[in-house]
PDB file of C-alpha atoms in Angstrom:
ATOM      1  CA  UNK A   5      -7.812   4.156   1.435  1.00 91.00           C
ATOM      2  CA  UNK A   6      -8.961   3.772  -2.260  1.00 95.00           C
ATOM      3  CA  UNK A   7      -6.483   2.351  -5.119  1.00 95.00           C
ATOM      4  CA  UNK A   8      -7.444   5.208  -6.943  1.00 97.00           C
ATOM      5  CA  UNK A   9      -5.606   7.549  -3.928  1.00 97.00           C
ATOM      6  CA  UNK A  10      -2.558   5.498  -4.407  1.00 97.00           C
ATOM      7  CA  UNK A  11      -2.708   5.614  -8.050  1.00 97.00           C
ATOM      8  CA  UNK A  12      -2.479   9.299  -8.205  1.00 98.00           C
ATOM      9  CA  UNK A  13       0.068   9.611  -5.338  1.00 98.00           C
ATOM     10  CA  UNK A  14       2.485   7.665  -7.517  1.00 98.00           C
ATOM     11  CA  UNK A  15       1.748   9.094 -10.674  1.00 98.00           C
ATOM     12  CA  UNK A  16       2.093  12.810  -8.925  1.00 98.00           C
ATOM     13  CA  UNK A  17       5.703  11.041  -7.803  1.00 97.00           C
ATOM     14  CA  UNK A  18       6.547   9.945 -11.323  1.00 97.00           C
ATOM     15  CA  UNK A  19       5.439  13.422 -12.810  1.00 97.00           C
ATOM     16  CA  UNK A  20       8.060  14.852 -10.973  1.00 96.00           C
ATOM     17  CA  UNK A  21       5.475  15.996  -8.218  1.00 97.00           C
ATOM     18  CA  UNK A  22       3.654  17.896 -10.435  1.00 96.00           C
ATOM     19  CA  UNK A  23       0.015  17.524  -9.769  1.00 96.00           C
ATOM     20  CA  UNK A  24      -1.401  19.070 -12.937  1.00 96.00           C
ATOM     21  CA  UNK A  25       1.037  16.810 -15.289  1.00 97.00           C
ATOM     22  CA  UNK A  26      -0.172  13.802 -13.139  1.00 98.00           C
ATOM     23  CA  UNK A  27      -3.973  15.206 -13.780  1.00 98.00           C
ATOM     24  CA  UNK A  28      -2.829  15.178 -17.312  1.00 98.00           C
ATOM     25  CA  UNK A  29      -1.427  11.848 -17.504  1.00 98.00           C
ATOM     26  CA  UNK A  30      -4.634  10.094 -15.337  1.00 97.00           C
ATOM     27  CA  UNK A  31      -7.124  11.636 -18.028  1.00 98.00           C
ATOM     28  CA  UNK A  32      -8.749  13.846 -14.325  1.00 97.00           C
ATOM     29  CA  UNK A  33      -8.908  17.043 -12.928  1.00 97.00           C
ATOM     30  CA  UNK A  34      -6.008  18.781 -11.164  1.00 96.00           C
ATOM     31  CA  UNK A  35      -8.638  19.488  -8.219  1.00 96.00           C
ATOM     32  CA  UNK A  36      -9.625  15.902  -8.477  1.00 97.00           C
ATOM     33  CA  UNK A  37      -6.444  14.602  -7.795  1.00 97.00           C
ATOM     34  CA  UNK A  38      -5.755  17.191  -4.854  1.00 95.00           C
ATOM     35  CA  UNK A  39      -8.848  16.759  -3.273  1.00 97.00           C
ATOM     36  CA  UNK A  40      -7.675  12.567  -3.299  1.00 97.00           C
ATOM     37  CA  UNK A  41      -4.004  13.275  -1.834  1.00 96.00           C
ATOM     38  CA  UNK A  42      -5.621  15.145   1.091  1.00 95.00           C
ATOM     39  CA  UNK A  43      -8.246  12.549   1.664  1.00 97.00           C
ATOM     40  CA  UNK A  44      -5.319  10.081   1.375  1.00 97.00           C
ATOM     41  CA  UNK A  45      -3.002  11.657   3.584  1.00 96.00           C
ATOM     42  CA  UNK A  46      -6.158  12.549   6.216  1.00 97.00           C
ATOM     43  CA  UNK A  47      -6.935   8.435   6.679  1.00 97.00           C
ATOM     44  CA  UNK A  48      -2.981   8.087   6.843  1.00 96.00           C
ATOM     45  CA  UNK A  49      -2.566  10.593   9.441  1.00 97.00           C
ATOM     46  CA  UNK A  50       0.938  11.694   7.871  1.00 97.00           C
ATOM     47  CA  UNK A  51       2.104  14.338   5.120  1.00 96.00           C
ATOM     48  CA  UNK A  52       3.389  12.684   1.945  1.00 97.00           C
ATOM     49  CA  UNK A  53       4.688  15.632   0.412  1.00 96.00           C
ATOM     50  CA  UNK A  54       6.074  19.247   1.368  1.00 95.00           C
ATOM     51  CA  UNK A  55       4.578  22.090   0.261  1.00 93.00           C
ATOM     52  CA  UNK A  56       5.569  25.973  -0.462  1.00 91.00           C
ATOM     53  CA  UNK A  57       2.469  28.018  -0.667  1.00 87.00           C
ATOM     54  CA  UNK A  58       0.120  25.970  -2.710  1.00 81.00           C
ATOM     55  CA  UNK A  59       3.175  23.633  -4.743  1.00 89.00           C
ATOM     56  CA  UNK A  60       4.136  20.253  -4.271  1.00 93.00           C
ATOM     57  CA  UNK A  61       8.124  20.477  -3.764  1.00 95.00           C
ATOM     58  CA  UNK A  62       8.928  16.808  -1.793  1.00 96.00           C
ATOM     59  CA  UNK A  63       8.300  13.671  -0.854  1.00 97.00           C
ATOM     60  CA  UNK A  64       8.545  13.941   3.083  1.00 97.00           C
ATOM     61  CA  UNK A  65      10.341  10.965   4.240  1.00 97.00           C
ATOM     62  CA  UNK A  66       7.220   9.063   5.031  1.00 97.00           C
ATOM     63  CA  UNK A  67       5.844   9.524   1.647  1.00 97.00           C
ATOM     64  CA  UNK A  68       8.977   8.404   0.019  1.00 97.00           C
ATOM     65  CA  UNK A  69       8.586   5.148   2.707  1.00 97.00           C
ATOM     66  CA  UNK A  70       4.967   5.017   1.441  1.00 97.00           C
ATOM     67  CA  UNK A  71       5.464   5.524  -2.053  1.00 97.00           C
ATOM     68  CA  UNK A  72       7.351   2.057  -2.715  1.00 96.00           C
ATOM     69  CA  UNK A  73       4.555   0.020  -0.546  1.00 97.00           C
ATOM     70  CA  UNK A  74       1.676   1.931  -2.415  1.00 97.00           C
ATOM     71  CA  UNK A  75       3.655   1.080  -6.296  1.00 97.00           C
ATOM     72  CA  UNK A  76       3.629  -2.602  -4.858  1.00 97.00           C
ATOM     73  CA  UNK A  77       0.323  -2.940  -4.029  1.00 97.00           C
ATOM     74  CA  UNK A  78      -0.490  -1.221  -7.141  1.00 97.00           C
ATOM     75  CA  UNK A  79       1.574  -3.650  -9.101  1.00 97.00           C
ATOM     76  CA  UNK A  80      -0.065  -6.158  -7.126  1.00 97.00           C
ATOM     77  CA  UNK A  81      -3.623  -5.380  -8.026  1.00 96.00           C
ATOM     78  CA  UNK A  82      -2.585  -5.271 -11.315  1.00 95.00           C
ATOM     79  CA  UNK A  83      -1.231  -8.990 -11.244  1.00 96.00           C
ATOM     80  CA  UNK A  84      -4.369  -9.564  -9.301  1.00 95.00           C
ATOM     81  CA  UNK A  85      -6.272  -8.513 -12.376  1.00 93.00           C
ATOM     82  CA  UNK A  86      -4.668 -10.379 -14.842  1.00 92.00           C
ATOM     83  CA  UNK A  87      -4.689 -13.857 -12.818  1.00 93.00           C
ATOM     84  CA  UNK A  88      -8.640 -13.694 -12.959  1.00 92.00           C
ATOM     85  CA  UNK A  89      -8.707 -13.114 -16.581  1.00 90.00           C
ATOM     86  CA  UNK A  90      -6.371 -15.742 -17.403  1.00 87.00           C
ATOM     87  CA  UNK A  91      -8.364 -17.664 -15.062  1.00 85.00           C
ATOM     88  CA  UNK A  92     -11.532 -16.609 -16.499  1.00 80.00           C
ATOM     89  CA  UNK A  93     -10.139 -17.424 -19.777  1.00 75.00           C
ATOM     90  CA  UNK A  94      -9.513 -21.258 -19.203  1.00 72.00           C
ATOM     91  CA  UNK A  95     -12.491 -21.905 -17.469  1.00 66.00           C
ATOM     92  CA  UNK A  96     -14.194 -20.195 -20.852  1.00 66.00           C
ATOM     93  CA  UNK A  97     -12.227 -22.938 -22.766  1.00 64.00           C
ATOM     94  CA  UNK A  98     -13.080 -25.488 -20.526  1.00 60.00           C
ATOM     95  CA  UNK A  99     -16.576 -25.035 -21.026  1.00 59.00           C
ATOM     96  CA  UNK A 100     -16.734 -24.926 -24.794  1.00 60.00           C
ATOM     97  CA  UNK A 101     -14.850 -28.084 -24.521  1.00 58.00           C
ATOM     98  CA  UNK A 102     -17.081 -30.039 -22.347  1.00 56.00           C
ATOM     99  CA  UNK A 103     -19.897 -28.862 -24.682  1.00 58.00           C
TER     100      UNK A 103
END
């Protein structure tokens, strides 16, 4: 499971399960983000969303379980990201200082 999977699973969710809006928003392909949602729900073993004919028209009940752990660990890698630059920021400081 890539971040990247989870990224476009919630964005499909925000875009109101529309696939090509999320493709939109997330600067990709509509076929990119697809083929990532199957791949994503192929490692998970479970549907995330319901589908008529080839449209997205739910969140199943496990993807609406899924969806709030896969926005926190999004949020989380996000946090994760800023720690090491603010990190990476003192220790900048703390070198031109000892110099």
């Amino acid at each position: 499971m890539k971040l990247q999977q989870l990224r476009y699973f919630c964005e499909v969710a925000r875009q109101g399960l529309s696939i090509s809006k999320a493709a939109a928003a997330l600067h990709t392909s509509q076929p990119g983000v697809s083929k990532q949602l199957a791949l994503l729900e192929a490692e998970l073993g479970v549907s995330v969303f319901t589908r008529n004919r080839n449209r997205v028209s739910a969140l199943t009940p496990a993807g609406r379980a899924l969806l709030a752990v896969a926005q926190r660990m999004l949020d989380d890698a996000e946090t994760l990201k800023r720690l090491a630059q603010d990190f990476g920021s003192r220790s900048e400081e703390h070198t031109s200082e000892l110099q």
